[in-house]
Short mmCIF file of C-alpha atoms in Angstrom, two decimals:
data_model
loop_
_atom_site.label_atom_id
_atom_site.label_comp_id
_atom_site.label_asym_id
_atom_site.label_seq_id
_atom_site.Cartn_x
_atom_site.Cartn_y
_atom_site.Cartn_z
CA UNK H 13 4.41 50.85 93.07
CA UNK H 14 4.64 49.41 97.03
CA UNK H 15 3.78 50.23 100.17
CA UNK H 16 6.35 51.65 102.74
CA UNK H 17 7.05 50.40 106.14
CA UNK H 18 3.74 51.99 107.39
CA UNK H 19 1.69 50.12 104.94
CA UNK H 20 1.01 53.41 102.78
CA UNK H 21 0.94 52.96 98.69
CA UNK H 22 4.33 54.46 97.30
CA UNK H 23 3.94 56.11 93.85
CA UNK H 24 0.62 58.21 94.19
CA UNK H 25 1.91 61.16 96.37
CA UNK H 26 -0.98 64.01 96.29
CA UNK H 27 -1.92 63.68 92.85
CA UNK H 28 -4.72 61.06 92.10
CA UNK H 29 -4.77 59.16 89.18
CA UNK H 30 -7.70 59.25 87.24
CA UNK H 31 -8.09 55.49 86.94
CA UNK H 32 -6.22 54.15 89.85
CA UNK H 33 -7.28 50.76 89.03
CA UNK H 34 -5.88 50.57 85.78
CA UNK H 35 -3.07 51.27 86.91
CA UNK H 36 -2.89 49.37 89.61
CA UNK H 37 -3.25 46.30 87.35
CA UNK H 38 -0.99 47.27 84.95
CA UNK H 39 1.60 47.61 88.04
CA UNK H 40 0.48 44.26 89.21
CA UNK H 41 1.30 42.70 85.82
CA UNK H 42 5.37 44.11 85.50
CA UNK H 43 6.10 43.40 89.18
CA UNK H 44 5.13 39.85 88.27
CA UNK H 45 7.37 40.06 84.51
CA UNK H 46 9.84 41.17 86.85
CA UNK H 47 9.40 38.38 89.35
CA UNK H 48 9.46 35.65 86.38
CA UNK H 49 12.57 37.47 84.75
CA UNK H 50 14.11 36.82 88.06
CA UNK H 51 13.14 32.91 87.66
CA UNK H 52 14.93 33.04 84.68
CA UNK H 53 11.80 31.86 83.05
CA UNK H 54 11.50 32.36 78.78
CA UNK H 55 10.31 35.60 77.41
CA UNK H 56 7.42 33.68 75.40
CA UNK H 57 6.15 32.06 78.48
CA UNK H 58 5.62 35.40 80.39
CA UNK H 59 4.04 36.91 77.13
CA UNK H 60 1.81 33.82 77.27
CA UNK H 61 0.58 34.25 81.08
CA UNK H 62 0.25 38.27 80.59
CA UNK H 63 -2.24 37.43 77.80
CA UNK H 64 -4.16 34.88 79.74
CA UNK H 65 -4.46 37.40 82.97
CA UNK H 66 -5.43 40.16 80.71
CA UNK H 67 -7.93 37.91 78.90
CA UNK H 68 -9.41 36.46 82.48
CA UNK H 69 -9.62 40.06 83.34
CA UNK H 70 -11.79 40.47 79.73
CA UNK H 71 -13.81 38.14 80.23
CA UNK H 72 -15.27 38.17 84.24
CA UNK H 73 -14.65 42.41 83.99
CA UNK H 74 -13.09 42.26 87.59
CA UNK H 75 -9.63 43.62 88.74
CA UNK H 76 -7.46 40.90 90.78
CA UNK H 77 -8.53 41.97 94.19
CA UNK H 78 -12.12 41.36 93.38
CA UNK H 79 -11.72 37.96 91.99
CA UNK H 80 -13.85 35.00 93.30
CA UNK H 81 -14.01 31.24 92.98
CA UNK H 82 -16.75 31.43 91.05
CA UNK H 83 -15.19 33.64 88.34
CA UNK H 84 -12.70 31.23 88.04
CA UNK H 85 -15.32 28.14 87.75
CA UNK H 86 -17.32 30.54 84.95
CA UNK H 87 -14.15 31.31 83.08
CA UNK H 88 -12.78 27.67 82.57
CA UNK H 89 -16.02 26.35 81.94
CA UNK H 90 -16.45 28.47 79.11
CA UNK H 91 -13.36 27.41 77.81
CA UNK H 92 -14.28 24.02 78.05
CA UNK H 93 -17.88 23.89 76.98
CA UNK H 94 -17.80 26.61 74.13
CA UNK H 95 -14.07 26.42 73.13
CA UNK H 96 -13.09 22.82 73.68
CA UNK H 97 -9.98 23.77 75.71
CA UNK H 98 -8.08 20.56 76.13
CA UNK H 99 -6.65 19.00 79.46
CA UNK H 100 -2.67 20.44 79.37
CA UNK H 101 -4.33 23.68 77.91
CA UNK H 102 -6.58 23.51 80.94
CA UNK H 103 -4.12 22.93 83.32
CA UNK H 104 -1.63 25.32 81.86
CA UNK H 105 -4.21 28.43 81.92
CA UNK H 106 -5.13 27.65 85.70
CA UNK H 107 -1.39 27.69 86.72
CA UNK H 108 -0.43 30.93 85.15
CA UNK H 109 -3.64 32.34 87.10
CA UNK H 110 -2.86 30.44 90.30
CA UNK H 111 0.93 31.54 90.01
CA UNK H 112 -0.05 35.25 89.63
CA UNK H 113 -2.46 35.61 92.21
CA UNK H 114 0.67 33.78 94.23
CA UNK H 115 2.56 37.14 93.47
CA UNK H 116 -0.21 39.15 94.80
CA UNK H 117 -0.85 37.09 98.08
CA UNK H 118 2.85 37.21 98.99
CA UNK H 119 3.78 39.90 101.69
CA UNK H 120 7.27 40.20 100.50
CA UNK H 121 5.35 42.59 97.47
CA UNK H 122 2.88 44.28 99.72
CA UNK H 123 0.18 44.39 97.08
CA UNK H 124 -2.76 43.64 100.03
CA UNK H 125 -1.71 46.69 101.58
CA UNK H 126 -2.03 48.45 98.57
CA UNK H 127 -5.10 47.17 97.24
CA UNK H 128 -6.77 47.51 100.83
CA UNK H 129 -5.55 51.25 101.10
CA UNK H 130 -6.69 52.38 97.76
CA UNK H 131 -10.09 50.09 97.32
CA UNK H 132 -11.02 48.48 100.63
CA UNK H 133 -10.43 45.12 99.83
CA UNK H 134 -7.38 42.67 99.23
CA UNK H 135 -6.45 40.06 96.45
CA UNK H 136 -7.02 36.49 97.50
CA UNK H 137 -5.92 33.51 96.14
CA UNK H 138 -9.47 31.52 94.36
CA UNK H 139 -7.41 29.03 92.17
CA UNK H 140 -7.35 25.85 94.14
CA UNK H 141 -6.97 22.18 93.97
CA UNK H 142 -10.58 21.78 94.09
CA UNK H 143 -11.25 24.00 91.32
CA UNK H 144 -8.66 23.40 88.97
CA UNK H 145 -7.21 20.39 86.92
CA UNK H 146 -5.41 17.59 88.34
CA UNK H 147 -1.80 16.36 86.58
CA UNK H 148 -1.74 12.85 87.31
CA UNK H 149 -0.23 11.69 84.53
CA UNK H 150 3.21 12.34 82.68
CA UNK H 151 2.02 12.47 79.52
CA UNK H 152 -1.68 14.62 78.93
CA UNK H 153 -1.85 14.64 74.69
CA UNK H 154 -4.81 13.76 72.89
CA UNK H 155 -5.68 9.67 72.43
CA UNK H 156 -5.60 10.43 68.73
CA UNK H 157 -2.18 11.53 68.28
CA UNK H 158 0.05 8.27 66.99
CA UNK H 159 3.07 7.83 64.61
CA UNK H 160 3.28 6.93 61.24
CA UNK H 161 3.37 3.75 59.99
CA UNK H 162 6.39 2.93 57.46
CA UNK H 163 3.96 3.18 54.16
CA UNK H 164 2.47 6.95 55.82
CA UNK H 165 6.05 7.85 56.48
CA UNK H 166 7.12 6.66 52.96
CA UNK H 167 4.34 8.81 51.39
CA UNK H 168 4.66 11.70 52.91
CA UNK H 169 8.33 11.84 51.79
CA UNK H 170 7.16 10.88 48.35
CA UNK H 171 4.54 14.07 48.35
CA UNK H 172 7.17 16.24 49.48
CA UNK H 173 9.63 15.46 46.64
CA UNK H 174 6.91 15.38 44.40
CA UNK H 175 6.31 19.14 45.11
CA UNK H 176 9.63 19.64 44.59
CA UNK H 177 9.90 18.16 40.70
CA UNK H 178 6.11 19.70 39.68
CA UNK H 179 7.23 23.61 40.95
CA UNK H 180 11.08 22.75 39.15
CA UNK H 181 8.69 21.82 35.77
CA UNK H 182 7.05 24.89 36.05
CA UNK H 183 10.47 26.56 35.78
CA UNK H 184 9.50 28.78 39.31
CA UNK H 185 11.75 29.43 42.31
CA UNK H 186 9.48 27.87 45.07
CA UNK H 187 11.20 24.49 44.16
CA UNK H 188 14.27 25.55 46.27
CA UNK H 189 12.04 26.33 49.42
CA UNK H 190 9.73 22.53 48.47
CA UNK H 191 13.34 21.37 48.75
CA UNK H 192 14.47 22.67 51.80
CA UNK H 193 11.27 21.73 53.64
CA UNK H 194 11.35 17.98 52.34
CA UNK H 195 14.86 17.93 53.70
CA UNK H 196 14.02 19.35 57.32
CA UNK H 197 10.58 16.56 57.63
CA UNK H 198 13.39 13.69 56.86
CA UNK H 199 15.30 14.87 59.07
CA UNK H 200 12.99 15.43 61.63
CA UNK H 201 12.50 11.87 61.04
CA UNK H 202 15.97 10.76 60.98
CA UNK H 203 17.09 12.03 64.59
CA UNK H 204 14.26 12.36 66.21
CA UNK H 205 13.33 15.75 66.42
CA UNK H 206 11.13 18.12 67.87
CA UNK H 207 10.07 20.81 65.81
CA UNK H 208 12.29 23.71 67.56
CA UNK H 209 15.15 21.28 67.72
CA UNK H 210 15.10 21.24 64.11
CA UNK H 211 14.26 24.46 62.80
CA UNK H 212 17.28 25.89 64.91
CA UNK H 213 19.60 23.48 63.45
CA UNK H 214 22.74 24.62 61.95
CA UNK H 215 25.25 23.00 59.73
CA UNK H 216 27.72 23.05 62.54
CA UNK H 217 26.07 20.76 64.95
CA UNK H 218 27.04 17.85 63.00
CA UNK H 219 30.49 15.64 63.77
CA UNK H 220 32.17 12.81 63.08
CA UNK H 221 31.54 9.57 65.12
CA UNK H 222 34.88 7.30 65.89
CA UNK H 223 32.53 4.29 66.10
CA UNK H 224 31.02 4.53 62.73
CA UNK H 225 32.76 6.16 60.65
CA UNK H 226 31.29 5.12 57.48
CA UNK H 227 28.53 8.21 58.07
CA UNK H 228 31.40 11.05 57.64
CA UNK H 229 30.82 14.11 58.29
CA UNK H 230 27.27 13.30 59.71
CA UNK H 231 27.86 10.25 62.48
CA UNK H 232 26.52 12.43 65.36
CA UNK H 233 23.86 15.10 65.86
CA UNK H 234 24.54 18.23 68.41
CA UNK H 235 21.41 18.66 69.33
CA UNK H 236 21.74 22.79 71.06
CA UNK H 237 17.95 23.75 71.54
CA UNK H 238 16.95 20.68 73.40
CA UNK H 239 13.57 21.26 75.54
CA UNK H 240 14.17 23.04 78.59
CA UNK H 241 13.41 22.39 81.76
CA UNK H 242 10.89 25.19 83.22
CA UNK H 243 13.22 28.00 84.56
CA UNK H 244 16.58 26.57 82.55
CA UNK H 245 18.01 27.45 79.36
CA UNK H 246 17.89 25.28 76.34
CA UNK H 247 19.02 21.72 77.16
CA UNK H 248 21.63 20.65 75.08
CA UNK H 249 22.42 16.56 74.08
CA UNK H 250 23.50 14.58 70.80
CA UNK H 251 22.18 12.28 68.55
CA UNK H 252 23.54 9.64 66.42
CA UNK H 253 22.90 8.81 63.33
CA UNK H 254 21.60 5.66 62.74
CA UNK H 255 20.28 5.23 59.39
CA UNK H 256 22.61 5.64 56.46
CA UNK H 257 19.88 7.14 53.79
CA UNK H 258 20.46 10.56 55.99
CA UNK H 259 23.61 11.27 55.31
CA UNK H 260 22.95 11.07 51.45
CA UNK H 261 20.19 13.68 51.94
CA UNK H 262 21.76 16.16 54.06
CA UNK H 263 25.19 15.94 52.13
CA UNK H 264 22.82 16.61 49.05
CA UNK H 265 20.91 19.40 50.81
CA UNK H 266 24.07 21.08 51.87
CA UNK H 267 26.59 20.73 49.27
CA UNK H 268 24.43 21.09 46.21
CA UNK H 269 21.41 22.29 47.46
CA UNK H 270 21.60 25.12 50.01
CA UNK H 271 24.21 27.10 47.73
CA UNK H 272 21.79 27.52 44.94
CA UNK H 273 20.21 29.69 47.44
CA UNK H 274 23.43 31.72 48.04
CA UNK H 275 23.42 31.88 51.47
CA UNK H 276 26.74 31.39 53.42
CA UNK H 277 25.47 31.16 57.14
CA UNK H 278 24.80 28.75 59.71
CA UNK H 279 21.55 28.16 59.78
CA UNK H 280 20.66 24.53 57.91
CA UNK H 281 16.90 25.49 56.86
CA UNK H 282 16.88 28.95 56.42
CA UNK H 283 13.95 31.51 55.88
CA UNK H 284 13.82 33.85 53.09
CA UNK H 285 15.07 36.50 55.51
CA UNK H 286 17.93 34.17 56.32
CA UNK H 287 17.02 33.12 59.81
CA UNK H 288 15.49 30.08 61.04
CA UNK H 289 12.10 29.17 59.30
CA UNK H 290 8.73 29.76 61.67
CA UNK H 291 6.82 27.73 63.63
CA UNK H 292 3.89 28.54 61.18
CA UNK H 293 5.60 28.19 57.65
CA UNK H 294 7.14 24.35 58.97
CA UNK H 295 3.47 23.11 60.16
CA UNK H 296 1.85 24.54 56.84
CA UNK H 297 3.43 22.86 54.33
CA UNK H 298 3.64 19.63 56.21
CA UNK H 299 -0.61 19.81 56.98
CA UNK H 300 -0.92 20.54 53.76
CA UNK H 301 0.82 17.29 52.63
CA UNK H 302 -0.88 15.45 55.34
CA UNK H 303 -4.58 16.86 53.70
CA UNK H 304 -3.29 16.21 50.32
CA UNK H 305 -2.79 12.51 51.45
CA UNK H 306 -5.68 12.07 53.29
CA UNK H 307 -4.40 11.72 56.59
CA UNK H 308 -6.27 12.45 59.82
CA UNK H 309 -5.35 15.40 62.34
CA UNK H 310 -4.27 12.50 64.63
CA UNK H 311 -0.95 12.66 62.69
CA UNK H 312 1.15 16.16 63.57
CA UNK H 313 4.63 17.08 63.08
CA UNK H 314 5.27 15.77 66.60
CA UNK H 315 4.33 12.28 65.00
CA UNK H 316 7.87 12.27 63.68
CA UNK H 317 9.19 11.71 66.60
CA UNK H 318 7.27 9.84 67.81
CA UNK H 319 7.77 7.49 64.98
CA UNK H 320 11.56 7.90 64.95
CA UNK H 321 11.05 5.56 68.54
CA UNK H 322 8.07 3.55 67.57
CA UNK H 323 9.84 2.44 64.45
CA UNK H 324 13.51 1.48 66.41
CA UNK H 325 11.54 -0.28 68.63
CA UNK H 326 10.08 -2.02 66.13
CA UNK H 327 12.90 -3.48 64.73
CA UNK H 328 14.37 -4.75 67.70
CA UNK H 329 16.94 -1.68 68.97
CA UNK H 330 17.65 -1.75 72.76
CA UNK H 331 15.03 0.24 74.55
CA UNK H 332 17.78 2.00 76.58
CA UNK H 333 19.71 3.20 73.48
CA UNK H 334 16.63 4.59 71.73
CA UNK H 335 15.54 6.50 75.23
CA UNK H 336 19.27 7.97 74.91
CA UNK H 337 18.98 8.75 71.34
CA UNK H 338 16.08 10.91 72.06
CA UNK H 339 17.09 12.32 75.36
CA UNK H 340 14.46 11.10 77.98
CA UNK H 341 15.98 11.07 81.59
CA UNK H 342 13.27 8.22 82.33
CA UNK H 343 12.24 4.94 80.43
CA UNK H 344 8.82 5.55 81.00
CA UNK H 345 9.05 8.99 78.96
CA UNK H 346 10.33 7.18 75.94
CA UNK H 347 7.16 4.65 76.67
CA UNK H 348 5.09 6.71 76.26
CA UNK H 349 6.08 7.58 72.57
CA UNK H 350 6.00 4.29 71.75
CA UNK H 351 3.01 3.05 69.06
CA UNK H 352 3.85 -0.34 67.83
CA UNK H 353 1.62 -1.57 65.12
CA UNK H 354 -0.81 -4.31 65.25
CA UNK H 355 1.76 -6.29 63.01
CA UNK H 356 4.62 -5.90 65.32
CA UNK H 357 2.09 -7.20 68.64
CA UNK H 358 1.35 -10.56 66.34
CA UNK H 359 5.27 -11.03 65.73
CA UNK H 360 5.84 -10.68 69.68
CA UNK H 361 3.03 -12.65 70.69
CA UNK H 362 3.72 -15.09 67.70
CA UNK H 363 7.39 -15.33 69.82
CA UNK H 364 6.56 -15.68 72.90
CA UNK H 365 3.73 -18.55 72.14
CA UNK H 366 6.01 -20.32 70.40
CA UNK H 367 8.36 -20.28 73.08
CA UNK H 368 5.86 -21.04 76.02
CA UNK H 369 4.69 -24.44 73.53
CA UNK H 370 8.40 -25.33 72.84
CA UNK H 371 9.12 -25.26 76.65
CA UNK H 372 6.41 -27.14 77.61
CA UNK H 373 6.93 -30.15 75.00
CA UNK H 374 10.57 -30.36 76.60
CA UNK H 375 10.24 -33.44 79.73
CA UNK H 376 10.47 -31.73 82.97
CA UNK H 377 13.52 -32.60 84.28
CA UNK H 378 13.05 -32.01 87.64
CA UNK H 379 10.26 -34.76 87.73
CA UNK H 380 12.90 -37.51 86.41
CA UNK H 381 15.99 -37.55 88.89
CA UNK H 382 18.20 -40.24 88.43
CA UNK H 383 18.71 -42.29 91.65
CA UNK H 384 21.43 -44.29 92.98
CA UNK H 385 21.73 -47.81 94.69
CA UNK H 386 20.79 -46.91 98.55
CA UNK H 387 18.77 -43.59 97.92
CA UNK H 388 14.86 -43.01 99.22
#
């Protein structure tokens, strides 16, 4: 579909389609794939703005070209007032829209030649900054969302293994799966993880460090599916290991462990099918552990990171090294990870009274200068 240099639509010739309109759209929708392929943008994230365009389309029961403000103001609201869309969700939604009807508006693709040929009317653009969220912040997730503190982490890793020895008593094979899954939450914990980071992991990506060699085989972390960058591939960095517990579970998990399940690939936590575990299987059994427990939605599988840096910071690492470790370009990123407890606040305030008093019982030197015979 096009228009040629006389601003006629291409791809008709004398025969009519019976639903020009459909097809239209459904032209509309692979010239933009195609245009995002280009951009070298991920296949999920097209899927994801195809669905929401198709869905917008759903919902107001308008093609593009007869979109209008107001269809975008009834749309969003819905999603706010009925579903409870959140802020980044918001956002997210209004940019895919914005950035397809940006594909339609451009000349370069001559769909407003098309659209005004075959319907009498053009697309226009109707997603603008006055009608669609603000980001004004780097960071938009909920208030709720925190780490764990040490006793929350501890039981959660206590549940896990727990599961482990009640399926083993039962004398059933889910114990080996319980198993791998406990492994993959500690070490989640243990380098800092996002939850694609670890899932893709592979027994590979570990190394030696020269520096501390008294962690083997497991000193440093190749971290290969590091969070992109929109338009870039996977960004790649290292992590290294800093607690010594670690390398006693992944040297159990992979040398006597992982072979019962009598697999001989790459792939550290594999699925039943051999390939990295799902999204959906990883956040199942860990809510389930967090219901089990008690604990609040404000606690997610992201809150393992988060208190991978909360807890360094806690006990007095360098800012700078933890903001390497988990491979934030800016200071202000890792800050915003950071949830110290109430306990840790006291101990830092406790400090820096303590210090302000001491000071300020020493004589102030500057008031007592020692003179000599013939000075003012």
């Amino acid at each position: 579909m096009g228009v040629d240099s006389d601003g006629r639509a291409l791809g008709w010739g004398p025969v009519r389609h019976l639903h020009p309109d459909e097809a239209v759209f459904e032209e509309m929708l692979t010239g933009w794939r195609n245009q995002q392929l280009a951009r070298n943008l991920a296949f999920s994230t097209i899927g994801a703005r195809e669905k929401l365009v198709r869905r917008f389309v759903a919902s107001i029961n308008e093609y593009p070209w007869n979109w209008l403000a107001q269809h975008v103001d009834e749309f969003f609201g819905d999603l706010r007032a009925v579903s409870g869309l959140k802020q980044s969700s918001l956002r997210r939604y209004q940019g895919a829209l914005r950035g397809f009807l940006g594909y339609l508006t451009d000349p370069a693709y001559g769909w407003e030649r098309v659209c005004e040929e075959l319907f009498g009317t053009h697309p226009s653009q109707v997603v603008h900054d006055w009608n669609s969220a603000v980001h004004v912040q780097d960071a938009e997730r909920s208030p709720g969302k925190r780490a764990f503190c040490k006793r929350e982490l501890q039981q959660l890793f206590d549940r896990a293994d727990e599961e482990v020895g009640r399926i083993r008593a039962l004398r059933r094979k889910g114990w080996w799966a319980a198993y791998r899954d406990a492994t993959l939450f500690k070490t989640a914990y243990a380098y800092g993880l996002r939850l694609n980071e670890v899932r893709r992991l592979e027994t590979v990506d570990f190394g030696r460090n020269p520096k501390a060699r008294q962690f083997g085989g497991y000193g440093v972390l190749r971290v290969r599916h590091g969070k992109a960058m929109r338009g870039s591939p996977p960004k790649p960095g290292s992590v290294l290991t800093v607690f010594d517990w670690a390398v006693d579970v992944l040297e159990e998990w992979v040398d006597e462990i992982r072979p019962v399940f009598d697999y001989d690939g790459l792939v550290l936590f594999p699925s039943p099918r051999r390939t990295p575990l799902a999204h959906t299987t990883i956040q199942a059994r860990f809510r389930r552990y967090c219901d089990d427990l008690g604990f609040g939605p404000g606690l997610d599988f992201h809150s393992l990171r988060r208190s991978y840096v909360t807890h360094l910071i806690e006990d007095g690492v360098d800012p700078l090294f933890v903001q390497q470790q988990v491979r934030h370009e800016h200071a202000s990123t890792t800050s915003l990870y950071t949830c110290v407890s109430s306990d840790y606040r006291t101990r830092v305030l406790s400090h820096a009274l303590t210090t302000i008093f001491d000071n300020a019982a020493e004589p102030d030197r500057r008031l007592v200068q020692p003179t000599t015979p013939g000075s003012k």
